[in-house]
Amino acid sequence: MQPMLLALILGFSAISTAMSAELPPYRRPDLPVDQRVADLLSRMTLEEKIDQLHQCGVGDANPNNLIQRADELRATYGSFMTAGDLALRNALQRRAVEQTRLGIPAIFGADVIHGYRTIFPIPLAQACAWDADLLRHACRSAAESARADGLDWTFAPMVDHGVDPRWGRIAETFGESPYAGSVFAAAAVTGYQEGPQGIAACLKHYVGYGASEGGRDYSSTEIAPQRLWEMHLPPFEAGVRAGALTVMSAFNDLNGVPASANHYTLTEVLRQRWGFQGFVVSDWGAVQQLIQQGYAADEADAAQLALLAGVDLDMADGLYRQHLAGLIAAGRVPLAAVDEAVSRILRVKFERGLFEQPFVAPSALTGAAPTPAQLDLAEEFAARAMVLLKNTGVLPLGPEVRRLALIGPLATDQAALLGSWAQQGRAAEVASIEAGLRERLPAGVSLRGAPGCPIEGGGREGFDAAVALARESDAVVLCLGESAGMSGENASRSTLRLPGLQEELALVVAAAGKPVVLLVVSGRPVELAAVEPKMAAILAVWQPGTRGGAAVADLLLGRRNPSGRLSVTWPRTSGQIPIYHNMRPRARTGKEGAYQDIDTSPLYEFGHGLSYTTFAYGPIRLARPTVKPGETLTAEVTVTNTGKRDGIETVLWFIRDPAASITRPLKDLKHFESASIAAGASRGFRFEIDPARDLSFPDADGHRIIEPGEIILFAGPETARFNVGP
Ligand code: NOJ
């Protein structure tokens, strides 16, 4: 290096060191985060500390979450929930950093669940694409838009075990496989947090919320400890390992100790075993709800129980702010516990660079309508997420269809396609099914519509017009299902049956004798047992987001080949719940113990999904017949596209351990891979089996066991057996 240049660099660094030496240590980005945290903590009053543990909603972006007006907020509060208003966010931040003694920035969070202004499919549907990279891209894209509007943090991903379709929040889950949930948890965390426009992720709802009894939201849960480790905890652990900065404690009572006051899960497991370094936020009002749940005697007790269990930031109910000072004075809460919680929150603020860059400068994405790139991504994801459940050959619609009838209450509905967490999404920006078809139908094909009946309620006065239209058409596209508000939070249903008169509408329209393609718009599997035999084809559209209608049109017209596969078992009737692929075996098989009135199997199995092409599997090839712990075993399968169209195939690798000291699931997903295969071409798929990771199972305290013995491996219709050696 030139001596002059070296002197300049050394001189400059000497100046900057001198300047930064004048700053208090917590303001110096060159110092380790732990040192900055300790320094700042040592300067804080108790009141300032307690304010750091308080989060409240502000602004009118989400009226349900508005609890305080901006001018009533203390500048020292640690966090605010607000979205869609960068000016408000920056104004609140200015008060925090410029008008307080220590200038600690607030962290701004909101629910960015499946998109921000551009809405992607609901998570249950996202999982049906079996593409972690696509999910990661979508999360990254949503984070960029959210960041441009001033968010530092999203309350996502939700990684609850989605196994009861009555529970409205199944829509927000990645489905019923803890393995898939773990892969998608890690992908979503990475997507949200990566890059310069990344925002902090939040794994929620920790833990067990998906087991809400009877599918009733906010209910208590009874989860045997072994099941907790097997089904509920893995996606959280995967998300922590992927670097999630925050975790949200759940509403549910977990085996008698509510999740938001559960020391075992919040401290022993999350922090002591997994080494989680971020902070835990309570769900909305969850601290106060400890009283309603019969766990805390009063508000002060609730604050004490939650804090000591490991909840750091109190969302919305303000109990920490009201009671912690008194609890410390009374010796009920040690100051060290408050210091610990404050330190965790400060650590995340330092790690996200909030002290160096507290403000968000407006950018081209601030308040922006969906960009072309985001719309393309939304359309791709929507198409990949839809699942072709049945096809007698009517799809893709061929040239013989010159007159197409579009019937049903969901045909023109834009809001229903958004789903329940549309954040800044706007119904007016959604491509409805009708709009998608109108835009993409070939010239010369007529499209006429009749709603038939509303989604819910209403009478049969629209039936005649719908039936007449069906008779005059070559084929019918029938759009049935749910409105956005019928799934999501606080939206449980006792039955999966189609709401209102829709099932009846389906039957009268089918009786007109024309091929009917049923499109199911919903946040959950719905009950189709009565109508399924009459339908020529069924496509699960889910709540596909901003570009849903365009994606539907492409699939119906064969411009894209369906490739979605179910991330959740689709029951025949509500009475079959719970039903899931990774159930334990029954004591007797076949008809014994089965239902007398209906088939015991689901209508569509986990992993089911059709294509316009066909795939043939070769035999599973195993590198060896035996594997020992510490070794790996390669399994391979060749899949050939035997049809006439290119298509995407997802190989789902399951195992079964037929004899174990704790009985194992009938089938347990352990690996998956999706790939495009050209018509006539073949492709190899591989599963590198690691016994410690893939063949072990947890005991009731989460310690993993590997036992010698036989393992059955499944890929598509193929089966192979190998042994685990001692
Ligand atoms: C309650 C919901 O359970 C949670 O998922 C959400 O993040 C918070 N409200 C904040 O809106």
XYZ file of C-alpha atoms and ligand atoms in Angstrom:
737
model
C 0.000 0.000 0.000
C 1.167 3.575 -0.725
C 2.631 5.129 2.475
C 0.526 8.257 1.888
C -2.691 6.237 1.624
C -1.818 4.212 4.711
C -1.157 7.421 6.662
C -4.510 8.789 5.525
C -6.353 5.644 6.598
C -4.565 5.464 9.932
C -5.182 9.165 10.484
C -8.871 8.794 9.660
C -9.353 5.791 11.908
C -7.580 7.636 14.728
C -10.043 10.514 14.324
C -13.071 8.237 14.225
C -11.835 6.316 17.283
C -11.373 9.594 19.106
C -14.882 10.678 18.121
C -16.502 7.410 19.092
C -14.589 7.376 22.378
C -16.601 10.452 23.318
C -19.854 8.608 22.774
C -21.234 6.497 25.588
C -20.406 2.844 24.934
C -24.015 1.938 24.063
C -23.924 4.370 21.146
C -20.806 2.804 19.626
C -21.508 0.283 16.870
C -17.867 -0.829 17.003
C -18.422 -2.395 20.441
C -19.893 -5.864 21.004
C -23.674 -5.892 21.445
C -23.466 -7.395 24.943
C -21.272 -4.520 26.067
C -23.644 -1.954 24.567
C -26.619 -3.610 26.235
C -24.924 -3.699 29.644
C -23.869 -0.076 29.361
C -27.305 1.162 28.380
C -29.016 -0.906 31.057
C -26.734 0.588 33.687
C -27.942 4.066 32.738
C -31.690 3.348 32.777
C -34.133 4.189 35.539
C -36.669 1.575 36.579
C -39.403 3.555 34.847
C -37.436 3.622 31.589
C -36.861 -0.111 31.872
C -40.523 -0.883 32.417
C -41.504 1.296 29.461
C -39.212 -0.799 27.265
C -41.358 -3.827 28.127
C -44.541 -2.197 26.855
C -46.048 -2.477 23.401
C -49.261 -0.855 22.253
C -51.158 -0.415 19.038
C -51.410 3.005 17.468
C -52.836 4.505 14.320
C -55.890 3.494 12.416
C -54.325 1.005 10.027
C -55.887 -1.849 11.957
C -58.871 -0.670 13.978
C -58.963 -3.874 16.019
C -55.527 -3.134 17.309
C -55.961 0.586 18.062
C -55.756 1.175 21.769
C -54.165 4.573 22.237
C -54.046 7.848 20.361
C -50.604 8.968 19.238
C -50.533 11.985 21.542
C -51.257 9.802 24.573
C -48.244 7.601 24.059
C -45.137 7.915 26.180
C -42.011 8.544 24.140
C -40.134 5.911 26.143
C -42.385 2.962 25.213
C -40.364 0.108 23.804
C -42.561 -0.864 20.895
C -45.546 0.134 18.809
C -47.857 -1.815 16.592
C -48.714 0.197 13.522
C -48.572 -0.236 9.766
C -49.180 1.675 6.591
C -48.197 5.100 7.887
C -44.516 5.910 7.560
C -44.938 9.527 8.669
C -46.618 8.476 11.919
C -43.979 5.843 12.520
C -41.107 8.251 11.987
C -42.812 10.887 14.157
C -43.141 8.412 17.032
C -39.542 7.388 16.517
C -38.388 10.998 16.546
C -39.949 11.426 19.983
C -38.249 8.250 21.169
C -34.756 9.098 19.976
C -34.743 12.895 20.213
C -37.009 13.734 23.110
C -35.984 11.184 25.700
C -33.007 11.111 28.011
C -31.319 8.076 26.496
C -32.788 8.150 22.990
C -33.669 4.455 22.844
C -35.442 3.733 19.546
C -38.786 1.957 19.552
C -39.337 -1.169 17.475
C -42.375 -1.080 15.165
C -44.181 -4.307 14.395
C -47.320 -5.540 12.629
C -48.854 -8.644 11.108
C -47.254 -9.159 7.724
C -48.471 -12.708 7.321
C -48.868 -13.543 3.633
C -47.865 -10.375 1.906
C -48.031 -6.669 2.610
C -49.770 -4.651 -0.143
C -49.346 -7.495 -2.622
C -51.066 -10.470 -1.048
C -49.750 -13.994 -1.532
C -51.748 -17.159 -0.837
C -52.512 -17.987 2.793
C -49.765 -20.023 4.484
C -51.787 -23.280 4.373
C -51.834 -22.869 0.600
C -48.223 -21.699 0.397
C -47.211 -25.012 1.926
C -49.050 -26.838 -0.888
C -46.461 -25.476 -3.336
C -43.738 -27.442 -1.512
C -41.197 -24.835 -2.497
C -39.171 -23.300 0.323
C -37.332 -20.945 -2.070
C -40.580 -19.530 -3.398
C -41.788 -18.978 0.154
C -38.527 -17.309 1.075
C -38.806 -14.955 -1.910
C -42.375 -14.047 -1.032
C -41.416 -13.291 2.576
C -38.484 -11.219 1.419
C -40.676 -9.282 -0.979
C -43.303 -8.639 1.721
C -40.553 -7.523 4.110
C -39.213 -5.015 1.580
C -42.618 -3.389 1.202
C -43.273 -3.462 4.930
C -39.865 -1.939 5.597
C -40.568 0.864 3.130
C -43.629 1.691 5.221
C -41.555 1.786 8.394
C -41.872 -1.694 9.873
C -38.942 -3.236 11.716
C -40.683 -6.415 12.638
C -43.426 -8.815 11.502
C -45.477 -11.126 13.710
C -44.754 -14.023 11.374
C -44.240 -16.804 10.533
C -46.993 -18.631 12.357
C -45.728 -22.177 12.735
C -48.522 -23.755 14.740
C -49.460 -27.346 14.056
C -52.419 -27.118 11.655
C -54.441 -30.237 12.137
C -58.027 -29.221 12.920
C -59.836 -27.548 10.017
C -62.604 -26.329 12.309
C -60.038 -24.010 13.865
C -60.096 -20.882 11.701
C -56.398 -20.335 12.161
C -55.513 -23.488 10.252
C -55.428 -21.045 7.313
C -52.379 -19.369 8.841
C -50.454 -22.601 9.412
C -48.180 -24.537 7.085
C -50.332 -27.618 7.632
C -50.020 -30.819 9.586
C -46.455 -32.019 9.025
C -43.999 -30.897 11.690
C -41.183 -31.628 9.256
C -42.629 -29.457 6.476
C -43.513 -26.849 9.087
C -39.880 -26.792 10.157
C -38.575 -26.352 6.611
C -41.069 -23.561 5.921
C -40.442 -21.908 9.295
C -36.738 -21.642 8.495
C -37.392 -20.405 4.949
C -39.835 -17.735 6.129
C -37.525 -16.520 8.908
C -34.657 -16.237 6.432
C -36.843 -14.484 3.872
C -38.158 -11.880 6.295
C -34.846 -11.152 7.960
C -32.372 -11.270 5.066
C -30.998 -8.383 3.074
C -30.778 -4.667 3.801
C -34.577 -4.316 3.731
C -35.160 -7.268 6.047
C -37.365 -7.073 9.136
C -37.301 -9.147 12.311
C -39.368 -12.337 12.229
C -41.519 -13.675 15.073
C -42.250 -17.373 15.525
C -45.766 -17.752 16.818
C -47.771 -18.864 18.690
C -45.519 -20.574 21.171
C -46.795 -23.219 21.787
C -49.588 -25.722 21.289
C -52.214 -23.249 20.032
C -53.030 -25.517 17.077
C -54.471 -28.103 19.458
C -57.291 -25.779 20.595
C -59.974 -28.167 21.867
C -62.832 -28.723 19.445
C -61.216 -26.253 17.065
C -62.557 -23.434 19.244
C -60.191 -20.481 19.179
C -58.487 -19.439 22.425
C -59.439 -22.784 23.998
C -57.325 -24.785 26.354
C -55.132 -27.550 24.986
C -54.209 -30.963 26.332
C -51.058 -32.126 24.626
C -49.215 -35.145 25.940
C -45.578 -34.110 26.477
C -44.261 -36.572 23.897
C -46.696 -35.156 21.339
C -45.658 -31.618 22.195
C -42.093 -32.548 21.275
C -43.109 -34.544 18.235
C -45.732 -32.312 16.615
C -45.647 -28.804 18.046
C -42.112 -27.826 19.036
C -40.055 -28.803 15.933
C -40.979 -25.819 13.700
C -40.178 -23.431 16.543
C -36.807 -25.056 17.066
C -36.105 -24.862 13.324
C -37.083 -21.184 13.294
C -34.830 -20.447 16.257
C -31.953 -22.235 14.524
C -32.630 -20.139 11.404
C -32.059 -17.035 13.500
C -35.550 -15.775 14.344
C -35.121 -12.708 16.511
C -38.432 -12.931 18.342
C -41.064 -15.418 19.496
C -44.712 -14.764 20.440
C -46.225 -16.597 23.405
C -49.578 -18.202 22.649
C -53.041 -17.689 24.110
C -53.746 -21.319 24.944
C -53.667 -23.006 28.287
C -51.158 -25.838 27.824
C -51.920 -28.823 30.027
C -53.000 -26.535 32.852
C -50.222 -23.949 32.583
C -51.034 -21.246 30.021
C -48.455 -20.868 27.276
C -47.887 -17.219 28.205
C -46.885 -18.177 31.752
C -45.185 -21.463 30.995
C -41.655 -21.504 32.395
C -40.916 -24.923 30.944
C -41.576 -23.954 27.330
C -40.551 -20.280 27.493
C -37.375 -20.614 29.514
C -36.240 -24.202 29.958
C -36.863 -25.253 26.364
C -36.622 -22.042 24.352
C -33.676 -20.397 26.062
C -31.864 -23.055 28.037
C -32.054 -25.893 25.540
C -32.246 -24.071 22.232
C -30.164 -21.054 23.209
C -32.678 -18.488 21.922
C -31.162 -15.014 22.395
C -34.006 -12.807 21.154
C -37.087 -11.637 23.018
C -40.542 -13.079 23.616
C -43.620 -10.897 23.075
C -46.958 -11.939 24.520
C -49.868 -12.283 22.141
C -52.493 -9.540 22.290
C -53.764 -9.343 25.861
C -52.365 -12.789 26.716
C -50.945 -11.613 30.029
C -54.268 -10.268 31.214
C -56.040 -13.378 29.951
C -54.164 -15.445 32.526
C -56.889 -14.258 34.907
C -59.711 -15.421 32.656
C -57.900 -18.724 32.221
C -57.952 -19.286 35.951
C -54.189 -19.107 36.409
C -53.583 -15.617 37.805
C -55.540 -14.176 40.707
C -55.380 -10.580 39.512
C -53.541 -8.288 37.116
C -50.422 -7.946 39.249
C -50.257 -11.721 39.607
C -50.626 -12.084 35.839
C -47.739 -9.678 35.193
C -45.560 -11.505 37.696
C -46.330 -14.951 36.302
C -45.736 -13.956 32.683
C -42.499 -12.085 33.309
C -41.007 -14.777 35.509
C -41.957 -17.465 33.000
C -40.075 -15.657 30.227
C -42.395 -13.185 28.451
C -40.336 -10.043 27.850
C -42.572 -7.613 25.981
C -46.195 -7.144 27.010
C -48.443 -6.675 23.983
C -51.440 -4.429 24.416
C -52.765 -5.036 27.914
C -50.326 -2.747 29.721
C -50.037 -4.930 32.807
C -46.258 -4.772 32.992
C -46.407 -0.986 32.853
C -49.033 -0.823 35.561
C -47.729 -3.446 37.952
C -44.016 -4.186 37.620
C -42.808 -1.295 39.771
C -45.122 -2.381 42.592
C -44.134 -6.017 42.188
C -40.459 -5.124 42.487
C -41.103 -2.927 45.527
C -42.990 -5.794 47.135
C -40.135 -8.185 46.421
C -42.344 -10.368 44.240
C -40.326 -9.798 41.081
C -36.532 -9.421 41.296
C -35.090 -6.448 39.462
C -32.773 -8.911 37.723
C -35.778 -10.429 35.921
C -36.767 -7.025 34.550
C -33.162 -6.320 33.584
C -33.013 -9.612 31.740
C -36.181 -8.869 29.760
C -35.021 -5.335 28.928
C -31.620 -6.650 27.838
C -33.225 -9.090 25.423
C -35.282 -6.338 23.807
C -32.321 -3.977 23.607
C -30.193 -6.723 22.081
C -32.630 -7.124 19.195
C -32.761 -3.353 18.691
C -28.968 -3.215 18.535
C -28.787 -6.211 16.229
C -31.316 -4.695 13.831
C -29.265 -1.498 13.717
C -32.081 0.636 15.147
C -29.700 2.796 17.167
C -27.711 3.673 14.064
C -30.693 3.993 11.729
C -33.822 4.712 13.739
C -35.704 6.331 10.852
C -36.921 4.888 7.596
C -36.482 7.136 4.584
C -39.348 7.070 2.092
C -38.555 4.987 -0.973
C -40.259 4.027 -4.195
C -41.996 1.204 -2.306
C -43.444 3.435 0.443
C -47.221 3.253 0.237
C -46.772 1.798 -3.219
C -49.274 -0.237 -5.187
C -48.072 -3.743 -6.109
C -45.113 -3.668 -8.482
C -45.057 -5.818 -11.644
C -42.400 -8.067 -10.087
C -44.512 -8.558 -6.954
C -47.589 -9.327 -9.035
C -45.653 -11.919 -11.031
C -44.440 -13.533 -7.830
C -47.974 -13.495 -6.382
C -49.358 -15.119 -9.534
C -46.675 -17.781 -9.593
C -47.209 -18.578 -5.913
C -51.001 -18.652 -6.280
C -50.817 -21.064 -9.210
C -48.303 -23.304 -7.459
C -50.417 -23.374 -4.283
C -53.704 -24.487 -5.853
C -54.390 -28.209 -5.688
C -56.224 -30.138 -8.379
C -58.183 -32.579 -6.235
C -60.208 -34.339 -8.924
C -60.232 -34.387 -12.719
C -62.264 -36.744 -14.871
C -60.674 -35.229 -17.959
C -62.652 -32.004 -18.334
C -59.555 -29.984 -17.430
C -57.789 -28.283 -18.988
C -60.802 -26.807 -20.754
C -60.533 -27.696 -24.434
C -61.705 -26.105 -27.676
C -65.072 -27.877 -27.391
C -65.991 -25.451 -24.618
C -67.338 -22.437 -26.507
C -69.889 -21.285 -23.908
C -68.636 -21.218 -20.343
C -70.937 -20.610 -17.372
C -69.466 -19.001 -14.272
C -71.732 -19.751 -11.330
C -71.511 -19.220 -7.599
C -71.050 -16.448 -5.055
C -67.244 -16.515 -5.175
C -66.943 -15.881 -8.921
C -66.731 -12.125 -8.697
C -65.696 -11.726 -5.056
C -62.356 -9.961 -4.724
C -62.112 -9.614 -0.938
C -62.612 -13.351 -0.357
C -59.472 -14.141 -2.345
C -57.325 -12.033 -0.012
C -57.762 -14.148 3.114
C -57.945 -12.995 6.690
C -54.561 -11.243 7.114
C -54.433 -9.014 4.090
C -52.441 -6.269 5.890
C -52.344 -3.404 3.333
C -53.865 -5.526 0.554
C -56.840 -3.989 -1.223
C -59.771 -5.908 -2.597
C -59.968 -3.530 -5.553
C -56.489 -4.656 -6.625
C -57.408 -8.353 -6.630
C -57.950 -10.239 -9.871
C -61.275 -11.999 -9.259
C -61.924 -15.371 -10.859
C -64.233 -13.713 -13.347
C -61.672 -11.033 -14.211
C -58.936 -13.645 -14.635
C -61.068 -15.714 -16.983
C -62.246 -12.706 -18.982
C -58.679 -11.613 -19.499
C -57.356 -15.017 -20.530
C -60.166 -16.938 -22.216
C -59.409 -17.484 -25.893
C -61.274 -15.252 -28.353
C -64.610 -16.704 -29.294
C -65.359 -18.336 -25.948
C -68.306 -16.686 -24.212
C -68.423 -16.265 -20.445
C -71.721 -15.623 -18.680
C -72.310 -15.498 -14.958
C -74.987 -16.160 -12.332
C -74.274 -16.002 -8.579
C -76.940 -18.614 -7.669
C -76.905 -17.705 -3.983
C -74.883 -15.687 -1.501
C -71.998 -17.216 0.436
C -74.126 -17.379 3.540
C -77.868 -17.022 4.124
C -80.117 -15.875 1.283
C -82.772 -17.834 -0.555
C -83.101 -20.065 -3.586
C -84.374 -17.346 -5.922
C -81.111 -17.355 -7.909
C -81.138 -21.112 -8.505
C -83.332 -21.081 -11.632
C -81.125 -18.583 -13.461
C -78.033 -20.555 -12.514
C -79.531 -23.835 -13.735
C -80.774 -22.241 -16.960
C -77.340 -20.808 -17.604
C -75.727 -24.186 -16.962
C -78.067 -25.825 -19.482
C -77.159 -23.267 -22.146
C -73.436 -23.764 -21.640
C -70.856 -26.383 -22.611
C -69.252 -26.439 -19.169
C -69.696 -24.803 -15.785
C -67.099 -23.260 -13.507
C -68.728 -23.266 -10.074
C -67.126 -20.999 -7.472
C -68.069 -21.959 -3.922
C -66.554 -21.580 -0.501
C -65.989 -19.092 2.255
C -65.626 -15.370 2.722
C -62.316 -14.090 4.087
C -63.725 -13.677 7.598
C -64.808 -17.327 7.880
C -61.260 -18.416 8.636
C -58.386 -16.832 10.501
C -58.411 -15.635 14.086
C -61.643 -15.946 16.027
C -63.272 -17.652 13.039
C -63.823 -21.247 14.040
C -66.645 -23.325 12.630
C -68.363 -26.386 14.082
C -68.755 -27.925 10.655
C -66.738 -27.869 7.460
C -69.897 -27.927 5.343
C -70.206 -25.249 2.705
C -71.976 -22.277 4.293
C -75.510 -21.248 3.336
C -77.208 -22.884 0.366
C -74.061 -23.545 -1.606
C -74.125 -27.332 -1.364
C -77.684 -27.342 -2.652
C -76.709 -24.968 -5.453
C -73.916 -27.359 -6.456
C -76.355 -30.260 -6.659
C -78.987 -28.442 -8.748
C -76.365 -27.049 -11.106
C -74.771 -30.495 -11.517
C -78.230 -31.935 -12.297
C -78.320 -29.736 -15.411
C -76.039 -32.370 -16.906
C -73.077 -30.284 -18.010
C -69.543 -30.934 -16.758
C -68.989 -28.900 -13.611
C -65.561 -27.723 -12.475
C -65.795 -26.851 -8.791
C -63.447 -24.167 -7.494
C -63.212 -24.154 -3.705
C -62.264 -20.765 -2.278
C -61.532 -21.309 1.401
C -59.154 -20.992 4.305
C -59.519 -24.661 5.222
C -60.559 -27.987 3.711
C -64.359 -27.948 3.388
C -66.773 -30.854 3.434
C -67.375 -32.041 -0.127
C -68.664 -35.573 0.455
C -72.161 -34.783 -0.879
C -71.110 -32.916 -4.000
C -67.820 -34.575 -4.940
C -69.350 -37.475 -6.913
C -71.243 -35.020 -9.136
C -68.267 -32.844 -10.005
C -66.179 -33.385 -13.132
C -63.208 -31.623 -11.549
C -62.354 -29.935 -8.256
C -59.643 -27.353 -7.714
C -58.724 -26.141 -4.235
C -58.118 -22.450 -4.871
C -57.739 -21.569 -1.164
C -57.425 -17.831 -0.539
C -54.868 -17.197 -3.250
C -54.221 -13.471 -2.890
C -53.939 -10.541 -5.262
C -53.404 -12.562 -8.444
C -55.672 -15.462 -7.544
C -58.129 -15.076 -10.425
C -55.384 -14.904 -13.024
C -53.756 -18.043 -11.609
C -57.108 -19.862 -11.695
C -57.601 -18.933 -15.341
C -54.151 -20.207 -16.278
C -54.753 -23.540 -14.579
C -58.244 -24.060 -16.009
C -57.092 -23.194 -19.507
C -53.959 -25.298 -19.322
C -51.624 -22.327 -19.641
C -50.074 -23.736 -16.479
C -49.996 -27.304 -15.242
C -51.314 -27.784 -11.680
C -48.682 -29.040 -9.263
C -49.940 -28.225 -5.738
C -50.159 -31.081 -3.236
C -52.132 -30.967 -0.008
C -50.275 -29.813 3.095
C -53.165 -31.056 5.195
C -55.491 -34.053 5.138
C -58.883 -33.265 3.550
C -61.611 -35.016 5.617
C -64.819 -36.412 4.147
C -66.916 -35.044 6.976
C -66.379 -32.872 10.015
C -66.973 -35.881 12.258
C -63.700 -37.460 11.085
C -61.655 -34.757 12.785
C -58.973 -35.348 13.987
C -57.617 -37.092 10.918
C -54.045 -36.636 9.698
C -51.394 -38.618 7.884
C -49.081 -39.004 10.853
C -51.596 -40.662 13.164
C -50.565 -43.607 15.281
C -51.754 -47.004 14.005
C -55.041 -48.478 15.258
C -55.075 -51.771 17.171
C -57.177 -53.397 14.490
C -57.092 -52.618 10.812
C -59.496 -52.703 7.899
C -63.181 -52.500 8.738
C -62.673 -53.242 12.409
C -63.034 -50.082 14.416
C -63.849 -48.075 11.298
C -66.882 -45.820 11.045
C -70.101 -47.654 10.247
C -71.643 -44.826 8.277
C -68.778 -43.509 6.136
C -65.417 -44.601 4.856
C -62.781 -44.073 7.516
C -60.232 -42.740 5.038
C -60.083 -39.028 4.248
C -61.566 -37.696 1.017
C -58.078 -36.598 -0.078
C -54.898 -37.632 1.647
C -52.093 -35.392 2.764
C -49.836 -34.954 -0.280
C -52.646 -35.557 -2.783
C -52.663 -33.389 -5.895
C -53.170 -34.094 -9.612
C -51.417 -32.819 -12.695
C -52.269 -32.647 -16.403
C -49.394 -35.023 -16.987
C -48.556 -38.368 -15.387
C -45.475 -39.415 -13.463
C -44.125 -42.941 -13.082
C -41.813 -43.871 -10.216
C -38.998 -46.367 -10.553
C -38.071 -48.514 -7.541
C -36.417 -46.856 -4.533
C -32.688 -47.601 -4.638
C -30.886 -47.809 -1.306
C -27.100 -47.568 -1.138
C -27.006 -50.270 1.570
C -29.494 -52.425 3.442
C -28.337 -51.145 6.832
C -27.383 -47.827 8.382
C -25.823 -47.103 11.759
C -26.079 -43.923 13.805
C -23.295 -41.622 12.662
C -23.512 -42.834 9.045
C -25.796 -41.630 6.285
C -27.750 -43.714 3.824
C -28.602 -42.535 0.311
C -32.023 -43.347 -1.087
C -32.811 -42.473 -4.694
C -35.802 -42.734 -6.950
C -36.168 -41.930 -10.634
C -39.369 -40.245 -11.740
C -40.406 -40.153 -15.378
C -42.905 -37.755 -16.870
C -44.947 -40.220 -18.893
C -47.479 -37.694 -20.178
C -47.467 -35.140 -22.941
C -46.948 -31.978 -20.894
C -44.099 -30.633 -18.832
C -44.939 -30.716 -15.147
C -43.667 -30.206 -11.627
C -43.482 -33.280 -9.421
C -42.999 -33.207 -5.672
C -41.464 -36.322 -4.211
C -42.558 -36.732 -0.603
C -40.361 -39.131 1.369
C -42.086 -40.760 4.341
C -40.834 -43.285 6.852
C -42.532 -45.737 9.127
C -40.906 -47.382 12.100
C -43.090 -50.474 12.574
C -41.937 -51.422 16.088
C -40.637 -48.886 18.586
C -40.626 -48.270 22.324
C -42.936 -45.306 21.717
C -45.337 -46.134 18.890
C -44.580 -44.241 15.712
C -46.832 -42.613 13.089
C -48.283 -44.667 10.257
C -46.348 -42.398 7.920
C -44.053 -39.556 8.809
C -42.807 -37.047 6.257
C -39.034 -36.660 6.437
C -37.965 -35.004 3.219
C -39.435 -33.464 0.079
C -38.236 -32.074 -3.186
C -40.059 -30.478 -6.112
C -38.688 -30.285 -9.620
C -39.875 -29.606 -13.102
C -39.710 -32.595 -15.445
C -40.172 -32.149 -19.198
C -42.630 -34.411 -21.001
C -40.919 -37.741 -21.640
C -37.924 -36.900 -19.444
C -36.750 -38.538 -16.213
C -35.164 -37.075 -13.140
C -33.524 -38.574 -10.093
C -34.590 -37.529 -6.584
C -32.452 -38.229 -3.560
C -32.926 -38.441 0.194
C -29.732 -38.489 2.241
C -30.929 -40.244 5.393
C -29.239 -39.139 8.599
C -30.418 -41.480 11.377
C -29.971 -38.921 14.170
C -32.069 -36.382 12.299
C -34.507 -38.530 10.333
C -35.000 -41.790 12.214
C -34.889 -40.699 15.828
C -37.942 -39.631 17.808
C -38.446 -37.623 20.965
C -39.433 -38.932 24.358
C -41.700 -36.999 26.697
C -38.890 -34.626 27.635
C -37.634 -34.084 24.130
C -34.613 -36.352 24.304
C -34.223 -38.095 20.985
C -34.069 -41.867 20.767
C -32.719 -44.005 17.930
C -33.628 -47.645 18.091
C -32.269 -50.511 16.027
C -34.731 -52.268 13.774
C -36.531 -52.059 10.477
C -37.618 -48.831 8.784
C -40.043 -48.666 5.868
C -39.394 -45.891 3.377
C -42.037 -44.500 1.000
C -41.696 -42.284 -2.085
C -44.800 -41.947 -4.279
C -46.216 -45.452 -4.703
C -42.831 -47.060 -3.992
C -41.707 -48.729 -0.787
C -38.322 -49.984 0.433
C -37.061 -51.403 3.708
C -33.777 -51.044 5.507
C -32.390 -51.682 8.955
C -30.966 -49.397 11.554
C -28.027 -51.215 13.076
C -26.968 -50.854 16.683
C -53.543 -11.675 17.950
C -53.083 -12.801 17.095
O -53.281 -14.023 17.764
C -51.633 -12.700 16.660
O -51.379 -13.698 15.716
C -51.318 -11.344 16.148
O -49.960 -11.281 15.762
C -51.651 -10.312 17.203
N -53.060 -10.392 17.523
C -51.305 -8.900 16.757
O -52.178 -8.460 15.796
